[in-house]
Amino acid sequence: MNTRTLKQVMQWRQLIDTLMDSNQYADLVLKSGYFLNVVTREIYIADVAIKGEHILMVGDASDLIGPRTKVENVEGKFISPGFIDSHMHFESAMLTVTEFSKLSIPTGTTTLVADPHEIGNVLGVMGMKAMIEEAKTLPNKVLYTVPCLTPDVPGLETAGYDVNSKDMEDLLNDPYVQGIGEIQGFANVRPVYEHAPEIITDQLASVSYAKSIGKTVEGNCPGLFGKELAAHIISGGAHISCHETTTKEEMIEKLRYGISVFMREGSSQRNMAECIRAITEEGLDSRRAILVSDDMVPEDLLKFGHMNDIVRRTIAQGVDPVEAIQMVTINPATHFGFQDRGLLAPGKKADIAVISDLNQMTIDQVYIDGKKVAEHGELVIDIPSYVYPDTVKKSIKRKPVKTEELYIEAKGSQARVRAIEVIPDQNLTGAKEFTLSVKSGVVQPCMQQDVLPLLVVERHGRSGKIGKTFMNGFKLQSGAIAESVAHDTHNIIVCGTNYEDMAIAINRVISMSGGIAMIKDGKVVGDLPLRVGGLMTDELTGKEMSEKIAELHRLAREELGCGIHVPFMHLSFVSLVTSPKWKITDMGLIEVDNYQIIPTVIS
């Protein structure tokens, strides 16, 4: 019997002895609360008795209260399993796992399933392992679903590291790895099948290995129906999730196929209200409906909350509160096969959220492994800050650029050009054409039409290329914004009203070893170093980061006249080549549906 098995046997025996021996008692009893039963969808008054890390029983626990038992009177409050965020990226919050957790835990979220896709694109296995090591230091449960392919679209973008099936055995056998993350490489089914079939074969090898050792596989199938959706499901080993569902019709078809639909409700992509209509209007079973955040900025975490806020929004759409809580507890636990969490029952982990206002999802207390970790929105335990090793810093391998390298050139006095249309609160983008003026052979921005140069500068030291196009809908009135957070390969992306400020912004990002830079009239308006992979910082706490991002948002709005909310996140997604219609990479303007590079200047 190995050490892990022996420990489990001893824990179970201790629970049984406590229940059967009249001289043994619970360590903690939550007394007389409204118990939220996520199995039967009932609410009733009950005690919850806890011994060590586990639930002893739910019901009348009077006989389990001894002289040393801690009794918490939660009369009038609601006792819920701790919440699970089933799909999220720490890199999007630009925070370490530790600092994200410090903001998340007081809101009732006790389990995080994170996809390190972003750091995987930049630093490969080394970067992902560095993030996994951090998770081992935390009180909350953090698991990872790792990418089986980077970049997502080989040949059309340049990542810092090429991950494929050769890396899977090493990664998937780590106990902190839940399985394979969103399989974006086969998200655009038909074009990939026709233009890059080798991706499918390699993905299937990774998926087959994951399934053979009992790991899960997550899908990514925006806008897929019929045969293409069926092919994507099979490519994930016949049971997947999808967090890119944006319409009621998609939700219906995917639920009918048995897909676990991760209804995304983050900072810049919000799809829950449309997806939930399949349940509220069509009466479909909600067992495979799961709420996730995907991408959140720390400002929103601190101001609104985490999964509790998403549950609150779901209740506001007409969903029964207990049903909404099922979508962040038992539903994800069932999807992932978690045996120890997702509901409060004998032998389960004592991860608990005590809720004072059910409709507003106000979290009063949070327990992890039977210990109180937060109360009234504040941590009551100390979680030390975490500093990353130098091996995952200084990831920018690009020399400074010159302004003339950025020019989008054309002949004549006018040019017909293509532009990516930003769609607020979506990863999806549109495709538009505009006529712009040309001066000295350089196509000029046009603020009147809201058409601005958009570039991606390769920063991993591999291709050295600069992709160039235009963007419509970013609502920038002056200056430029550049950042090294650009999904999913995370080269440097920049948009601006003039090429000079764009060059300065890019070079500022390079000089900081990654980050965000805003420039106006040749001067720095605001910046934020992100030295961990060019994606995150270990130099600020979550609250400090929240204040910093709020300040940058204010400066973007007031100094640069940017009219779109969370502009850094919106900018970072116009390079996501797995999401229609047009995107940009270091290779140029990508027509996603046809898996090809198309010219920006038409004539």
XYZ file of C-alpha atoms in Angstrom:
603
model
C 0.000 0.000 0.000
C 1.558 3.314 -1.083
C 1.687 6.405 1.122
C -1.189 8.147 -0.676
C -3.493 5.135 -0.376
C -2.604 4.633 3.284
C -3.409 8.264 4.055
C -6.806 7.937 2.364
C -7.615 4.756 4.296
C -6.714 6.429 7.588
C -8.861 9.480 6.777
C -11.886 7.363 5.908
C -11.442 5.252 9.035
C -11.254 8.383 11.169
C -14.535 9.630 9.702
C -16.246 6.305 10.374
C -14.886 6.159 13.922
C -16.139 9.674 14.628
C -19.629 8.796 13.418
C -19.826 5.442 15.237
C -17.957 6.186 18.493
C -20.029 8.244 20.940
C -16.838 9.641 22.470
C -15.601 11.219 19.224
C -16.879 14.476 17.767
C -16.758 16.762 14.779
C -14.115 19.457 14.532
C -16.586 21.968 13.095
C -20.351 22.184 12.719
C -22.125 24.748 10.571
C -25.375 24.954 12.507
C -28.948 25.410 11.262
C -28.275 26.848 7.808
C -30.367 26.565 4.677
C -28.683 23.640 2.952
C -28.491 23.841 -0.855
C -28.747 20.292 -2.117
C -27.276 20.360 -5.624
C -28.221 16.712 -6.188
C -31.967 17.019 -5.595
C -32.249 20.785 -6.133
C -33.780 21.276 -2.681
C -33.278 23.830 0.075
C -33.849 22.731 3.675
C -32.514 23.445 7.152
C -29.599 21.237 8.157
C -26.289 21.150 9.994
C -23.034 20.314 8.233
C -20.551 18.411 10.395
C -16.865 18.408 9.432
C -13.892 16.350 10.551
C -10.483 17.377 9.296
C -10.734 18.060 5.567
C -13.992 16.185 4.996
C -17.737 16.285 5.490
C -18.945 13.882 8.193
C -22.652 14.249 7.568
C -25.466 16.635 6.666
C -28.563 16.739 8.875
C -28.977 16.943 12.642
C -25.394 16.984 13.935
C -26.229 17.583 17.622
C -24.660 14.265 18.691
C -21.402 15.218 16.955
C -20.889 18.425 18.937
C -18.381 17.908 21.709
C -16.496 20.179 24.103
C -13.859 21.048 21.486
C -16.178 21.293 18.480
C -16.251 24.710 16.842
C -19.876 25.655 16.162
C -20.685 28.323 13.583
C -24.286 29.512 13.743
C -25.315 30.072 10.117
C -29.042 30.329 10.755
C -30.733 32.267 7.944
C -27.744 31.748 5.633
C -27.285 29.283 2.787
C -24.697 26.491 2.763
C -23.365 25.654 -0.697
C -20.520 23.600 -2.104
C -17.542 25.777 -3.010
C -17.679 27.015 -6.583
C -15.666 25.649 -9.494
C -14.405 27.730 -12.414
C -14.013 25.057 -15.084
C -12.197 27.074 -17.724
C -10.013 30.098 -17.122
C -6.623 31.583 -17.924
C -4.515 33.212 -15.217
C -2.521 34.928 -17.948
C -5.572 36.931 -19.067
C -5.782 38.461 -15.593
C -2.024 39.129 -15.881
C -1.732 37.798 -12.335
C 0.152 34.916 -10.807
C -1.944 31.947 -9.687
C -1.427 33.122 -6.112
C -2.634 36.681 -6.598
C -5.621 35.558 -8.668
C -6.539 33.101 -5.908
C -6.344 35.803 -3.239
C -9.063 37.721 -5.101
C -11.078 34.643 -6.032
C -11.268 32.650 -2.792
C -13.281 35.236 -0.770
C -15.961 35.140 -3.498
C -16.647 31.443 -2.861
C -14.548 29.870 -5.625
C -12.543 27.001 -4.154
C -11.518 25.089 -7.309
C -9.946 26.412 -10.498
C -9.365 24.468 -13.701
C -6.937 26.590 -15.669
C -5.650 26.324 -19.217
C -1.982 27.455 -19.412
C -2.337 27.788 -23.177
C -0.843 31.264 -23.162
C 2.395 30.574 -21.321
C 2.583 27.298 -23.244
C 2.679 29.227 -26.523
C 5.473 31.452 -25.222
C 7.643 29.071 -23.191
C 6.331 25.588 -23.891
C 6.594 22.825 -21.311
C 8.976 24.855 -19.127
C 6.458 27.676 -18.754
C 3.560 25.365 -18.010
C 5.541 23.456 -15.399
C 6.502 26.719 -13.694
C 2.814 27.567 -13.344
C 1.993 24.055 -12.106
C 4.648 24.360 -9.409
C 3.025 27.541 -8.124
C -0.346 25.815 -7.775
C 1.163 23.297 -5.360
C 1.703 26.075 -2.792
C -1.957 27.164 -2.532
C -4.875 26.210 -0.253
C -7.450 26.130 -3.074
C -7.555 23.328 -5.626
C -5.890 24.347 -8.899
C -5.739 21.897 -11.797
C -4.585 22.390 -15.382
C -5.777 21.334 -18.807
C -2.705 21.636 -21.005
C -2.571 22.412 -24.746
C -1.683 19.526 -27.036
C -0.750 21.911 -29.866
C 1.002 25.257 -30.125
C 0.704 27.265 -32.189
C -2.962 26.608 -32.960
C -2.519 27.258 -36.666
C 0.978 26.131 -37.722
C 2.233 27.967 -40.773
C -0.006 30.969 -40.181
C 1.473 32.193 -36.884
C 4.670 31.897 -34.852
C 4.755 30.732 -31.240
C 7.728 30.740 -28.927
C 7.563 26.962 -28.616
C 5.924 24.226 -30.710
C 3.982 21.861 -28.436
C 2.642 18.619 -29.897
C 2.037 14.958 -29.018
C 5.707 14.447 -28.108
C 5.182 16.599 -24.998
C 2.024 14.924 -23.730
C 3.361 12.017 -21.703
C 5.525 14.294 -19.581
C 2.734 16.809 -18.966
C -0.308 14.574 -18.606
C 1.230 12.331 -15.949
C 1.551 15.225 -13.518
C -1.164 14.843 -10.826
C -1.946 18.562 -11.112
C -2.840 18.132 -14.781
C -6.509 17.290 -15.309
C -6.187 16.626 -19.021
C -5.905 18.264 -22.422
C -7.139 21.834 -22.784
C -9.235 23.438 -25.489
C -8.332 21.700 -28.759
C -8.247 24.840 -30.854
C -6.132 23.297 -33.588
C -9.227 21.531 -34.920
C -11.748 24.244 -34.050
C -12.048 25.333 -37.678
C -12.807 21.839 -38.873
C -13.198 22.049 -42.651
C -10.213 24.325 -43.425
C -7.917 22.314 -41.146
C -9.072 19.039 -42.696
C -8.404 20.396 -46.184
C -5.201 22.383 -45.585
C -3.460 20.881 -42.523
C -4.590 17.261 -42.001
C -1.380 16.432 -40.127
C -2.732 18.504 -37.213
C -5.643 16.093 -36.830
C -3.436 13.000 -36.707
C -1.118 14.481 -34.095
C -4.067 15.703 -32.005
C -5.658 12.255 -32.088
C -2.398 10.757 -30.815
C -2.440 13.168 -27.855
C -6.123 12.568 -27.154
C -5.745 8.797 -27.328
C -2.918 8.891 -24.798
C -4.871 11.195 -22.474
C -7.879 8.885 -22.538
C -5.698 5.834 -21.904
C -4.575 7.247 -18.551
C -7.997 8.548 -17.527
C -7.523 12.213 -18.376
C -10.191 14.512 -19.807
C -10.163 16.478 -23.088
C -11.736 19.897 -23.665
C -13.073 21.048 -27.025
C -13.367 24.354 -28.853
C -16.012 24.446 -31.556
C -17.405 27.932 -32.297
C -20.164 28.004 -34.882
C -19.986 24.288 -35.692
C -23.049 22.231 -36.612
C -23.805 18.894 -38.253
C -20.928 16.878 -39.663
C -18.274 19.414 -38.675
C -19.442 19.413 -35.060
C -19.533 15.617 -35.063
C -15.969 15.484 -36.408
C -14.782 17.850 -33.675
C -16.430 15.733 -30.973
C -14.717 12.599 -32.271
C -11.365 14.396 -32.406
C -11.654 14.949 -28.662
C -12.296 11.316 -27.841
C -16.112 11.430 -28.064
C -16.724 13.619 -24.980
C -15.694 17.253 -24.888
C -16.686 20.693 -23.701
C -17.024 23.958 -25.609
C -16.589 27.444 -24.172
C -17.033 29.239 -27.512
C -20.814 28.782 -27.868
C -22.447 32.114 -28.673
C -26.021 31.387 -29.848
C -29.089 29.578 -28.567
C -29.076 27.363 -31.659
C -25.489 26.251 -31.010
C -26.311 25.585 -27.369
C -29.251 23.354 -28.317
C -27.300 21.256 -30.801
C -24.303 20.856 -28.514
C -26.414 19.830 -25.521
C -28.199 17.289 -27.713
C -24.806 15.827 -28.632
C -23.808 15.521 -24.969
C -21.238 18.302 -25.066
C -20.636 20.075 -21.765
C -21.309 23.659 -22.769
C -19.108 26.038 -20.797
C -21.216 29.194 -20.862
C -18.615 31.953 -20.867
C -19.171 35.137 -18.904
C -15.863 36.943 -18.516
C -14.652 40.519 -18.772
C -14.784 40.932 -22.551
C -16.661 37.855 -23.809
C -20.149 37.324 -22.449
C -22.272 34.540 -23.910
C -24.292 33.161 -20.996
C -27.448 35.231 -21.578
C -27.793 33.902 -25.126
C -26.838 30.327 -24.284
C -29.134 30.055 -21.257
C -32.167 30.595 -23.512
C -31.896 26.938 -24.527
C -32.792 26.110 -20.928
C -35.163 28.934 -19.964
C -37.072 29.029 -23.272
C -36.762 25.504 -24.660
C -36.708 23.613 -21.374
C -33.545 21.621 -22.103
C -31.903 19.740 -19.258
C -29.171 21.817 -17.617
C -26.939 18.993 -16.369
C -24.318 19.742 -19.027
C -24.600 23.520 -18.695
C -21.553 24.904 -16.879
C -20.623 28.497 -16.062
C -17.032 29.644 -16.667
C -15.135 32.928 -16.677
C -12.453 32.160 -19.322
C -10.805 35.599 -19.193
C -11.150 38.164 -16.417
C -9.315 41.342 -15.537
C -8.444 41.833 -11.844
C -10.461 45.041 -11.738
C -13.651 43.021 -12.354
C -12.655 40.346 -9.845
C -12.239 42.920 -7.110
C -15.269 45.025 -8.012
C -17.873 42.390 -8.934
C -16.573 39.008 -7.804
C -15.764 35.793 -9.599
C -18.090 32.799 -10.054
C -20.555 34.265 -7.541
C -21.036 37.226 -9.890
C -21.576 34.910 -12.872
C -24.133 32.916 -10.873
C -25.836 36.181 -9.926
C -26.114 37.163 -13.593
C -27.480 33.727 -14.431
C -30.174 34.008 -11.753
C -31.091 37.390 -13.242
C -31.836 35.571 -16.526
C -34.636 33.668 -14.797
C -32.744 30.575 -13.652
C -33.602 29.050 -10.269
C -30.784 29.884 -7.812
C -30.034 26.261 -6.928
C -30.000 25.315 -10.607
C -27.558 28.152 -11.281
C -25.352 26.935 -8.415
C -25.433 23.430 -9.902
C -23.712 24.973 -12.936
C -20.659 25.843 -10.812
C -20.644 22.803 -8.515
C -22.027 19.374 -9.369
C -22.215 19.932 -13.139
C -18.483 20.662 -13.574
C -17.573 17.990 -11.009
C -19.511 15.463 -13.077
C -17.875 16.630 -16.312
C -14.354 16.292 -14.934
C -15.063 13.179 -12.880
C -14.205 14.837 -9.576
C -15.009 12.310 -6.870
C -14.207 14.507 -3.888
C -15.980 17.800 -4.602
C -18.955 19.436 -6.298
C -21.491 18.519 -3.605
C -21.598 18.390 0.193
C -22.026 14.800 1.322
C -20.266 12.341 3.646
C -16.603 11.860 2.739
C -16.456 14.798 0.315
C -13.990 17.643 0.733
C -15.277 20.355 3.069
C -15.015 23.142 0.487
C -17.969 25.369 1.355
C -19.421 28.755 0.511
C -21.803 30.283 3.070
C -24.119 32.726 1.308
C -25.973 35.500 3.127
C -28.063 36.708 0.145
C -28.934 34.018 -2.396
C -30.146 36.194 -5.258
C -27.266 38.647 -4.922
C -24.807 35.809 -4.225
C -23.200 37.638 -1.299
C -20.570 35.350 0.182
C -20.349 35.475 3.973
C -17.796 32.747 4.685
C -15.579 30.374 2.709
C -14.105 27.084 3.909
C -11.429 25.016 2.169
C -10.550 21.560 3.498
C -12.670 22.294 6.552
C -10.839 25.482 7.515
C -12.273 28.971 7.349
C -10.236 30.885 4.779
C -12.374 33.975 4.150
C -15.114 35.974 5.833
C -17.102 39.033 4.733
C -15.150 39.268 1.483
C -11.679 39.157 3.046
C -9.115 36.397 3.488
C -8.585 35.298 7.082
C -5.481 33.247 6.247
C -2.093 34.332 4.987
C -1.136 33.299 1.461
C 2.482 34.315 0.770
C 3.303 35.995 -2.533
C 5.004 33.863 -5.167
C 8.020 34.875 -7.233
C 8.759 33.127 -10.528
C 12.249 31.973 -11.502
C 14.264 33.993 -14.002
C 13.923 31.163 -16.515
C 10.400 32.330 -17.380
C 11.313 36.006 -17.582
C 13.039 37.968 -20.342
C 11.005 36.183 -23.001
C 11.151 39.099 -25.467
C 13.776 38.227 -28.092
C 13.119 41.104 -30.494
C 15.276 44.132 -31.219
C 13.600 47.562 -31.243
C 11.710 48.448 -34.414
C 12.021 51.499 -36.646
C 8.955 53.483 -37.650
C 9.421 52.755 -41.353
C 9.273 49.006 -40.672
C 5.652 49.453 -39.667
C 4.364 51.270 -42.740
C 1.493 49.762 -44.687
C 2.411 50.731 -48.228
C 0.370 51.308 -51.378
C 0.622 53.141 -54.670
C -1.423 56.140 -55.783
C -3.333 58.645 -53.669
C -5.954 56.207 -52.321
C -6.081 52.537 -51.421
C -8.849 50.040 -50.896
C -7.969 48.054 -47.776
C -9.292 45.265 -45.603
C -9.910 45.829 -41.886
C -10.733 43.564 -38.957
C -13.975 44.662 -37.306
C -13.966 44.493 -33.498
C -17.199 43.080 -32.071
C -17.635 44.199 -28.437
C -17.794 41.406 -25.854
C -16.919 38.697 -28.389
C -13.893 36.789 -29.677
C -15.557 36.778 -33.074
C -14.573 39.548 -35.473
C -16.041 40.957 -38.650
C -14.518 41.655 -42.056
C -14.793 45.087 -43.686
C -13.282 47.123 -46.511
C -12.489 50.841 -46.583
C -10.940 53.419 -48.869
C -8.058 55.288 -47.221
C -5.729 58.050 -48.344
C -2.100 57.359 -49.263
C 0.733 59.814 -48.627
C 4.281 59.234 -49.853
C 3.411 55.590 -50.470
C 2.060 54.989 -46.932
C -1.616 54.234 -46.221
C -2.926 56.682 -43.615
C -5.171 56.014 -40.594
C -8.666 57.510 -40.699
C -10.197 58.464 -37.354
C -13.397 59.621 -39.053
C -14.072 56.069 -40.242
C -12.429 54.557 -37.145
C -9.919 52.657 -39.272
C -6.474 52.329 -37.693
C -3.267 50.409 -38.469
C -3.059 47.092 -36.608
C 0.227 45.194 -36.465
C 1.642 42.044 -34.893
C 5.420 41.999 -34.331
C 6.974 38.565 -33.807
C 8.832 38.641 -30.498
C 10.087 35.069 -29.944
C 13.156 35.405 -32.163
C 11.912 32.878 -34.711
C 10.312 34.461 -37.805
C 11.220 38.127 -37.351
C 8.084 39.053 -39.289
C 5.596 41.892 -38.863
C 1.975 41.272 -39.842
C 0.078 44.355 -41.011
C -3.575 45.230 -41.510
C -6.224 47.691 -40.251
C -8.809 47.557 -37.484
C -12.277 49.080 -37.298
C -14.268 49.594 -34.100
C -11.464 50.083 -31.568
C -12.509 53.733 -31.113
C -9.035 55.123 -30.459
C -8.756 58.877 -30.994
C -5.033 59.497 -30.450
C -1.751 57.756 -29.728
C -1.103 54.019 -29.703
C -1.492 50.937 -27.507
C 0.885 47.965 -27.650
C 1.029 44.801 -25.572
C 2.748 41.421 -25.464
C -0.549 39.721 -24.578
C -1.959 38.674 -27.969
C -3.789 35.363 -28.149
C -2.622 32.782 -28.601
C 1.007 33.060 -29.674
C 1.498 36.308 -27.749
C 3.616 38.285 -30.113
C 3.495 42.072 -29.692
C 0.256 43.555 -30.978
C -0.189 47.292 -31.546
C -2.909 49.616 -32.776
C -2.520 53.352 -33.199
C -3.529 56.573 -34.844
C -0.010 57.140 -36.213
C 2.989 54.975 -37.021
C 5.425 56.997 -34.901
C 3.593 56.406 -31.641
C 3.083 52.765 -32.612
C 6.851 52.243 -32.947
C 7.499 53.870 -29.585
C 4.813 51.712 -27.954
C 6.313 48.516 -29.382
C 9.778 49.468 -28.227
C 8.495 50.303 -24.766
C 7.042 46.796 -24.504
C 10.364 45.334 -25.635
C 12.334 47.374 -23.108
C 10.056 46.188 -20.256
C 10.550 42.501 -21.201
C 6.846 42.408 -21.966
C 3.785 44.329 -20.886
C 1.377 47.059 -21.932
C 2.390 50.497 -23.205
C 0.301 53.520 -24.146
C 1.937 56.361 -26.059
C 0.659 59.796 -27.069
C 2.663 62.427 -28.947
C 5.824 60.412 -28.453
C 5.472 60.185 -24.673
C 4.497 57.362 -22.329
C 0.951 57.893 -21.053
C 0.860 54.679 -19.071
C 2.559 51.297 -18.948
C 2.623 48.006 -17.077
C 5.575 45.579 -17.079
C 4.577 41.912 -17.437
C 7.887 40.144 -17.129
C 6.629 36.589 -16.508
C 6.491 35.312 -20.075
C 5.450 38.777 -21.189
C 2.032 37.818 -19.830
C 1.922 38.209 -16.047
C 3.512 40.060 -13.176
C 4.793 38.725 -9.879
C 5.637 42.248 -8.730
C 2.125 43.409 -7.759
C -0.564 42.002 -5.494
C -3.996 41.325 -6.919
C -5.385 44.514 -5.383
C -2.451 46.575 -6.633
C -2.909 45.088 -10.090
C -6.613 45.863 -10.010
C -5.866 49.492 -9.198
C -3.201 49.637 -11.903
C -5.465 48.198 -14.591
C -8.269 50.550 -13.554
C -5.841 53.450 -13.919
C -4.700 52.246 -17.356
C -8.313 51.916 -18.454
C -8.941 55.485 -17.300
C -5.893 56.756 -19.188
C -6.901 54.869 -22.321
C -10.316 56.474 -22.107
C -9.340 59.998 -21.089
C -5.914 60.455 -22.705
C -6.261 58.333 -25.846
C -10.024 58.651 -26.270
C -10.523 54.884 -26.509
C -14.253 54.230 -26.453
C -14.307 50.456 -26.067
C -14.324 48.949 -22.567
C -11.457 46.677 -21.419
C -9.457 47.751 -24.503
C -6.352 45.677 -23.698
C -8.385 42.476 -23.635
C -10.272 43.321 -26.823
C -6.986 44.127 -28.556
C -5.423 40.879 -27.381
C -8.118 38.769 -29.069
C -7.966 40.143 -32.612
C -5.000 37.827 -33.160
C -6.922 34.671 -32.116
C -6.752 32.771 -35.407
C -9.113 29.967 -34.371
C -12.084 32.330 -34.156
C -13.792 33.737 -37.309
C -13.744 35.795 -39.428
C -10.538 37.747 -39.918
C -7.583 37.850 -37.526
C -3.966 39.029 -37.621
C -0.693 37.252 -36.817
C 2.960 37.995 -37.470
C 2.343 36.428 -40.898
C -0.329 38.961 -41.873
C -4.108 39.199 -42.223
C -5.691 35.757 -41.833
C -8.961 34.690 -43.429
C -9.858 32.148 -40.780
C -12.553 30.229 -42.656
C -10.237 29.560 -45.597
C -7.047 29.002 -43.590
C -5.044 31.485 -45.608
C -3.178 34.788 -45.555
C -4.883 37.510 -47.573
C -3.470 40.916 -48.594
C -4.506 43.958 -46.593
C -4.255 46.308 -49.571
C -6.730 45.270 -52.264
C -6.016 48.005 -54.799
